[in-house]
Tab-separated table of C-alpha atoms in Angstrom:
chain	number	residue	atom	x	y	z
N	1	UNK	CA	7.445	7.849	-17.991
N	2	UNK	CA	5.236	4.769	-17.777
N	3	UNK	CA	5.005	4.585	-14.009
N	4	UNK	CA	6.607	2.351	-11.409
N	5	UNK	CA	8.089	-0.812	-12.835
N	6	UNK	CA	9.215	-3.917	-11.007
N	7	UNK	CA	11.361	-6.758	-12.207
N	8	UNK	CA	10.892	-9.673	-12.318
N	9	UNK	CA	7.119	-10.063	-12.197
N	10	UNK	CA	7.405	-13.626	-10.971
N	11	UNK	CA	10.204	-15.512	-9.272
N	12	UNK	CA	10.316	-19.150	-8.214
N	13	UNK	CA	13.301	-20.106	-6.128
N	14	UNK	CA	14.476	-22.989	-4.021
N	15	UNK	CA	14.646	-22.603	-0.279
N	16	UNK	CA	18.042	-21.319	0.772
N	17	UNK	CA	18.748	-19.387	-2.415
N	18	UNK	CA	19.208	-15.627	-2.558
N	19	UNK	CA	16.903	-13.468	-4.662
N	20	UNK	CA	17.035	-9.816	-5.700
N	21	UNK	CA	14.176	-7.680	-6.946
N	22	UNK	CA	14.405	-4.343	-8.689
N	23	UNK	CA	12.087	-1.351	-8.588
N	24	UNK	CA	12.268	1.640	-10.937
N	25	UNK	CA	10.154	4.475	-9.509
N	26	UNK	CA	8.621	7.378	-11.401
N	27	UNK	CA	11.634	9.463	-12.334
N	28	UNK	CA	11.178	12.596	-10.219
N	29	UNK	CA	9.844	10.774	-7.151
N	30	UNK	CA	12.017	11.107	-4.084
N	31	UNK	CA	10.252	8.592	-1.839
N	32	UNK	CA	10.304	4.866	-2.456
N	33	UNK	CA	8.535	2.203	-0.396
N	34	UNK	CA	8.736	-1.580	-0.281
N	35	UNK	CA	5.782	-3.624	0.953
N	36	UNK	CA	4.994	-7.311	1.222
N	37	UNK	CA	1.506	-8.677	0.708
N	38	UNK	CA	0.269	-12.171	1.553
N	39	UNK	CA	-3.140	-13.671	0.936
N	40	UNK	CA	-5.945	-11.862	2.708
N	41	UNK	CA	-3.696	-9.139	4.091
N	42	UNK	CA	-3.029	-5.557	3.143
N	43	UNK	CA	0.431	-4.390	2.077
N	44	UNK	CA	2.807	-4.807	5.033
N	45	UNK	CA	5.458	-2.102	5.352
N	46	UNK	CA	9.045	-3.307	4.882
N	47	UNK	CA	11.189	-0.230	4.381
N	48	UNK	CA	11.327	3.170	2.725
N	49	UNK	CA	13.767	5.668	1.272
N	50	UNK	CA	13.936	9.422	0.934
N	51	UNK	CA	16.239	9.824	-2.049
N	52	UNK	CA	19.152	7.458	-1.299
N	53	UNK	CA	18.671	7.467	2.482
N	54	UNK	CA	16.916	4.493	4.040
N	55	UNK	CA	14.685	6.077	6.690
N	56	UNK	CA	13.304	2.996	8.381
N	57	UNK	CA	13.293	-0.767	8.180
N	58	UNK	CA	10.424	-2.686	9.723
N	59	UNK	CA	11.272	-4.463	12.954
N	60	UNK	CA	9.379	-7.432	11.562
N	61	UNK	CA	12.043	-7.788	8.889
N	62	UNK	CA	14.854	-10.211	9.591
N	63	UNK	CA	18.492	-9.553	8.793
N	64	UNK	CA	18.083	-11.709	5.684
N	65	UNK	CA	16.315	-8.766	4.037
N	66	UNK	CA	18.237	-5.779	2.743
N	67	UNK	CA	17.312	-2.908	0.481
N	68	UNK	CA	19.326	-0.265	-1.277
N	69	UNK	CA	18.703	2.814	-3.353
N	70	UNK	CA	22.255	3.784	-4.226
N	71	UNK	CA	21.705	6.840	-6.428
N	72	UNK	CA	18.283	7.820	-5.245
N	73	UNK	CA	16.677	6.365	-8.337
N	74	UNK	CA	16.046	2.608	-8.669
N	75	UNK	CA	16.004	0.336	-5.647
N	76	UNK	CA	16.822	-3.312	-5.020
N	77	UNK	CA	15.430	-5.645	-2.376
N	78	UNK	CA	17.507	-8.713	-1.604
N	79	UNK	CA	16.409	-11.719	0.395
N	80	UNK	CA	19.177	-14.060	1.482
N	81	UNK	CA	18.689	-17.752	2.344
N	82	UNK	CA	15.033	-17.667	1.339
N	83	UNK	CA	12.478	-19.550	3.411
N	84	UNK	CA	9.026	-20.774	2.449
N	85	UNK	CA	7.526	-18.077	4.641
N	86	UNK	CA	9.050	-15.460	2.337
N	87	UNK	CA	6.596	-16.437	-0.404
N	88	UNK	CA	4.517	-13.322	-1.052
N	89	UNK	CA	3.881	-10.438	-3.409
N	90	UNK	CA	6.547	-7.744	-3.024
N	91	UNK	CA	5.245	-4.303	-3.938
N	92	UNK	CA	7.180	-1.141	-4.613
N	93	UNK	CA	5.643	2.323	-4.524
N	94	UNK	CA	6.994	5.809	-5.102
N	95	UNK	CA	5.812	9.319	-4.343
N	96	UNK	CA	6.886	12.913	-4.708
N	97	UNK	CA	7.056	14.058	-1.124
N	98	UNK	CA	6.511	17.786	-1.418
N	99	UNK	CA	2.976	18.236	-0.153
N	100	UNK	CA	0.570	16.803	2.387
N	101	UNK	CA	-1.700	15.300	-0.232
N	102	UNK	CA	0.891	13.273	-2.114
N	103	UNK	CA	-0.314	9.868	-3.222
N	104	UNK	CA	1.868	6.817	-3.763
N	105	UNK	CA	2.067	5.081	-7.126
N	106	UNK	CA	2.531	1.329	-7.151
N	107	UNK	CA	4.268	-1.105	-9.415
N	108	UNK	CA	2.624	-4.364	-10.339
N	109	UNK	CA	4.699	-6.291	-7.864
N	110	UNK	CA	7.028	-9.266	-7.869
N	111	UNK	CA	5.428	-12.529	-6.832
N	112	UNK	CA	7.935	-14.726	-5.046
N	113	UNK	CA	7.375	-18.442	-4.571
N	114	UNK	CA	9.877	-20.342	-2.447
N	115	UNK	CA	9.750	-24.105	-2.979
I	1	UNK	CA	2.795	2.955	16.527
I	2	UNK	CA	0.521	3.369	13.533
I	3	UNK	CA	-2.347	0.911	13.387
I	4	UNK	CA	-4.976	1.094	10.667
I	5	UNK	CA	-8.133	-0.966	11.080
I	6	UNK	CA	-10.629	-1.575	8.307
I	7	UNK	CA	-14.077	-3.084	8.509
I	8	UNK	CA	-15.674	-5.137	7.279
I	9	UNK	CA	-12.997	-7.476	5.975
I	10	UNK	CA	-15.269	-8.659	3.168
I	11	UNK	CA	-18.554	-7.466	1.757
I	12	UNK	CA	-21.024	-8.769	-0.829
I	13	UNK	CA	-23.327	-6.162	-2.340
I	14	UNK	CA	-26.064	-6.493	-4.918
I	15	UNK	CA	-25.478	-4.560	-8.126
I	16	UNK	CA	-27.219	-1.212	-7.896
I	17	UNK	CA	-27.111	-1.035	-4.110
I	18	UNK	CA	-25.034	1.519	-2.243
I	19	UNK	CA	-22.486	0.562	0.388
I	20	UNK	CA	-19.893	1.965	2.729
I	21	UNK	CA	-16.988	0.801	4.815
I	22	UNK	CA	-14.818	2.137	7.580
I	23	UNK	CA	-11.195	2.910	8.306
I	24	UNK	CA	-10.084	3.628	11.894
I	25	UNK	CA	-6.744	5.045	12.961
I	26	UNK	CA	-5.058	6.676	15.967
I	27	UNK	CA	-6.162	10.298	15.912
I	28	UNK	CA	-3.158	11.493	17.865
I	29	UNK	CA	-0.632	10.907	15.115
I	30	UNK	CA	-2.402	11.915	11.946
I	31	UNK	CA	-0.794	13.474	8.891
I	32	UNK	CA	-2.740	12.213	5.880
I	33	UNK	CA	-5.191	9.449	5.009
I	34	UNK	CA	-5.186	7.578	1.707
I	35	UNK	CA	-7.777	5.354	0.037
I	36	UNK	CA	-6.658	2.961	-2.703
I	37	UNK	CA	-8.529	0.545	-4.932
I	38	UNK	CA	-6.788	-2.727	-5.765
I	39	UNK	CA	-8.239	-4.784	-8.555
I	40	UNK	CA	-7.087	-8.331	-9.161
I	41	UNK	CA	-3.936	-8.558	-11.315
I	42	UNK	CA	-3.436	-4.779	-11.211
I	43	UNK	CA	-1.528	-2.337	-9.022
I	44	UNK	CA	-3.208	-0.489	-6.154
I	45	UNK	CA	-4.485	2.817	-7.466
I	46	UNK	CA	-5.051	5.928	-5.371
I	47	UNK	CA	-8.633	7.146	-5.004
I	48	UNK	CA	-8.264	9.932	-2.457
I	49	UNK	CA	-5.716	11.570	-0.198
I	50	UNK	CA	-7.263	13.568	2.631
I	51	UNK	CA	-5.592	15.728	5.220
I	52	UNK	CA	-8.120	18.033	6.905
I	53	UNK	CA	-10.728	17.178	9.494
I	54	UNK	CA	-14.127	17.261	7.816
I	55	UNK	CA	-12.667	16.688	4.355
I	56	UNK	CA	-15.062	15.172	1.861
I	57	UNK	CA	-13.864	13.999	-1.535
I	58	UNK	CA	-15.755	12.552	-4.471
I	59	UNK	CA	-14.824	10.754	-7.668
I	60	UNK	CA	-17.825	9.677	-9.701
I	61	UNK	CA	-19.941	7.343	-7.578
I	62	UNK	CA	-17.284	6.999	-4.885
I	63	UNK	CA	-16.868	9.452	-2.039
I	64	UNK	CA	-14.989	9.589	1.251
I	65	UNK	CA	-15.174	11.537	4.486
I	66	UNK	CA	-12.581	12.134	7.165
I	67	UNK	CA	-12.835	12.719	10.914
I	68	UNK	CA	-9.347	13.211	12.342
I	69	UNK	CA	-10.542	14.070	15.862
I	70	UNK	CA	-12.213	10.698	16.368
I	71	UNK	CA	-9.923	8.820	14.013
I	72	UNK	CA	-12.090	7.413	11.244
I	73	UNK	CA	-12.841	7.690	7.552
I	74	UNK	CA	-15.747	6.314	5.558
I	75	UNK	CA	-15.719	5.292	1.921
I	76	UNK	CA	-19.084	5.299	0.149
I	77	UNK	CA	-20.007	3.708	-3.163
I	78	UNK	CA	-23.320	4.723	-4.660
I	79	UNK	CA	-25.165	2.422	-7.045
I	80	UNK	CA	-22.556	-0.389	-7.079
I	81	UNK	CA	-21.465	-1.728	-10.455
I	82	UNK	CA	-19.568	-4.947	-11.275
I	83	UNK	CA	-16.416	-2.933	-11.982
I	84	UNK	CA	-16.421	-1.779	-8.351
I	85	UNK	CA	-15.402	-5.293	-7.267
I	86	UNK	CA	-11.958	-4.845	-5.744
I	87	UNK	CA	-10.107	-4.581	-2.464
I	88	UNK	CA	-10.298	-1.104	-0.957
I	89	UNK	CA	-7.251	-0.195	1.072
I	90	UNK	CA	-7.009	2.541	3.639
I	91	UNK	CA	-3.568	3.882	4.520
I	92	UNK	CA	-2.315	6.347	7.080
I	93	UNK	CA	0.686	8.567	7.014
I	94	UNK	CA	1.773	9.627	10.487
I	95	UNK	CA	3.973	12.297	11.939
I	96	UNK	CA	7.686	12.476	12.686
I	97	UNK	CA	9.008	8.960	13.294
I	98	UNK	CA	5.815	7.519	11.832
I	99	UNK	CA	6.208	9.510	8.630
I	100	UNK	CA	5.528	6.586	6.300
I	101	UNK	CA	2.446	5.097	4.650
I	102	UNK	CA	0.961	2.192	6.600
I	103	UNK	CA	-1.927	0.147	5.194
I	104	UNK	CA	-4.893	-1.582	6.721
I	105	UNK	CA	-5.827	-5.098	5.690
I	106	UNK	CA	-8.429	-3.853	3.248
I	107	UNK	CA	-12.108	-4.437	2.587
I	108	UNK	CA	-12.759	-6.923	-0.188
I	109	UNK	CA	-15.894	-5.870	-2.073
I	110	UNK	CA	-17.801	-8.320	-4.282
I	111	UNK	CA	-20.615	-6.960	-6.448
I	112	UNK	CA	-23.279	-9.562	-7.151
I	113	UNK	CA	-25.023	-9.319	-10.555
């Protein structure tokens, strides 16, 4: 297993288009997180899953954002009707949630540019 | 509501000098504290995960302490090297409904040669 992988690494889209990102976590990891990072900020929490169950979605996230993890393995994040303000780095992380001291492992992110 | 504050936001340190920075969090809802290092063009990488009040962890020249009663953690770097230049992220995992990992804005460290 080579770690968390995200696809694509870069995406340029026109305003109003829909985009979908994929995250493949480390295979035995049951938790999966999505974050968004903009310049000068830390990773902002978007949503997370325990296996296939979506436990929480950030209140800051509009209805244009949706995430799924249908079989408790890979996850997709879809943004509908993209806006320029959606331009950011989208990070996925996974962890094995069995102990207090479990760290999260990150993918390299998908950089979205909305033009 | 989990809120993680980091200071300073940015720091310039001469190579060879030691430095430290702070992470503050609400002590009433603590489960675990994480420190990550994020180098440009790479993924954030975990340095430490700490759970117990008084915890001290060390990895090479980098160490961290945790005070859960007063809600802060310090990260120390001894004898800074150019490869230490990165953003250092602090993250908190809370309890119950806050059982997720929330990040601070990070401290951007620049090592000057």
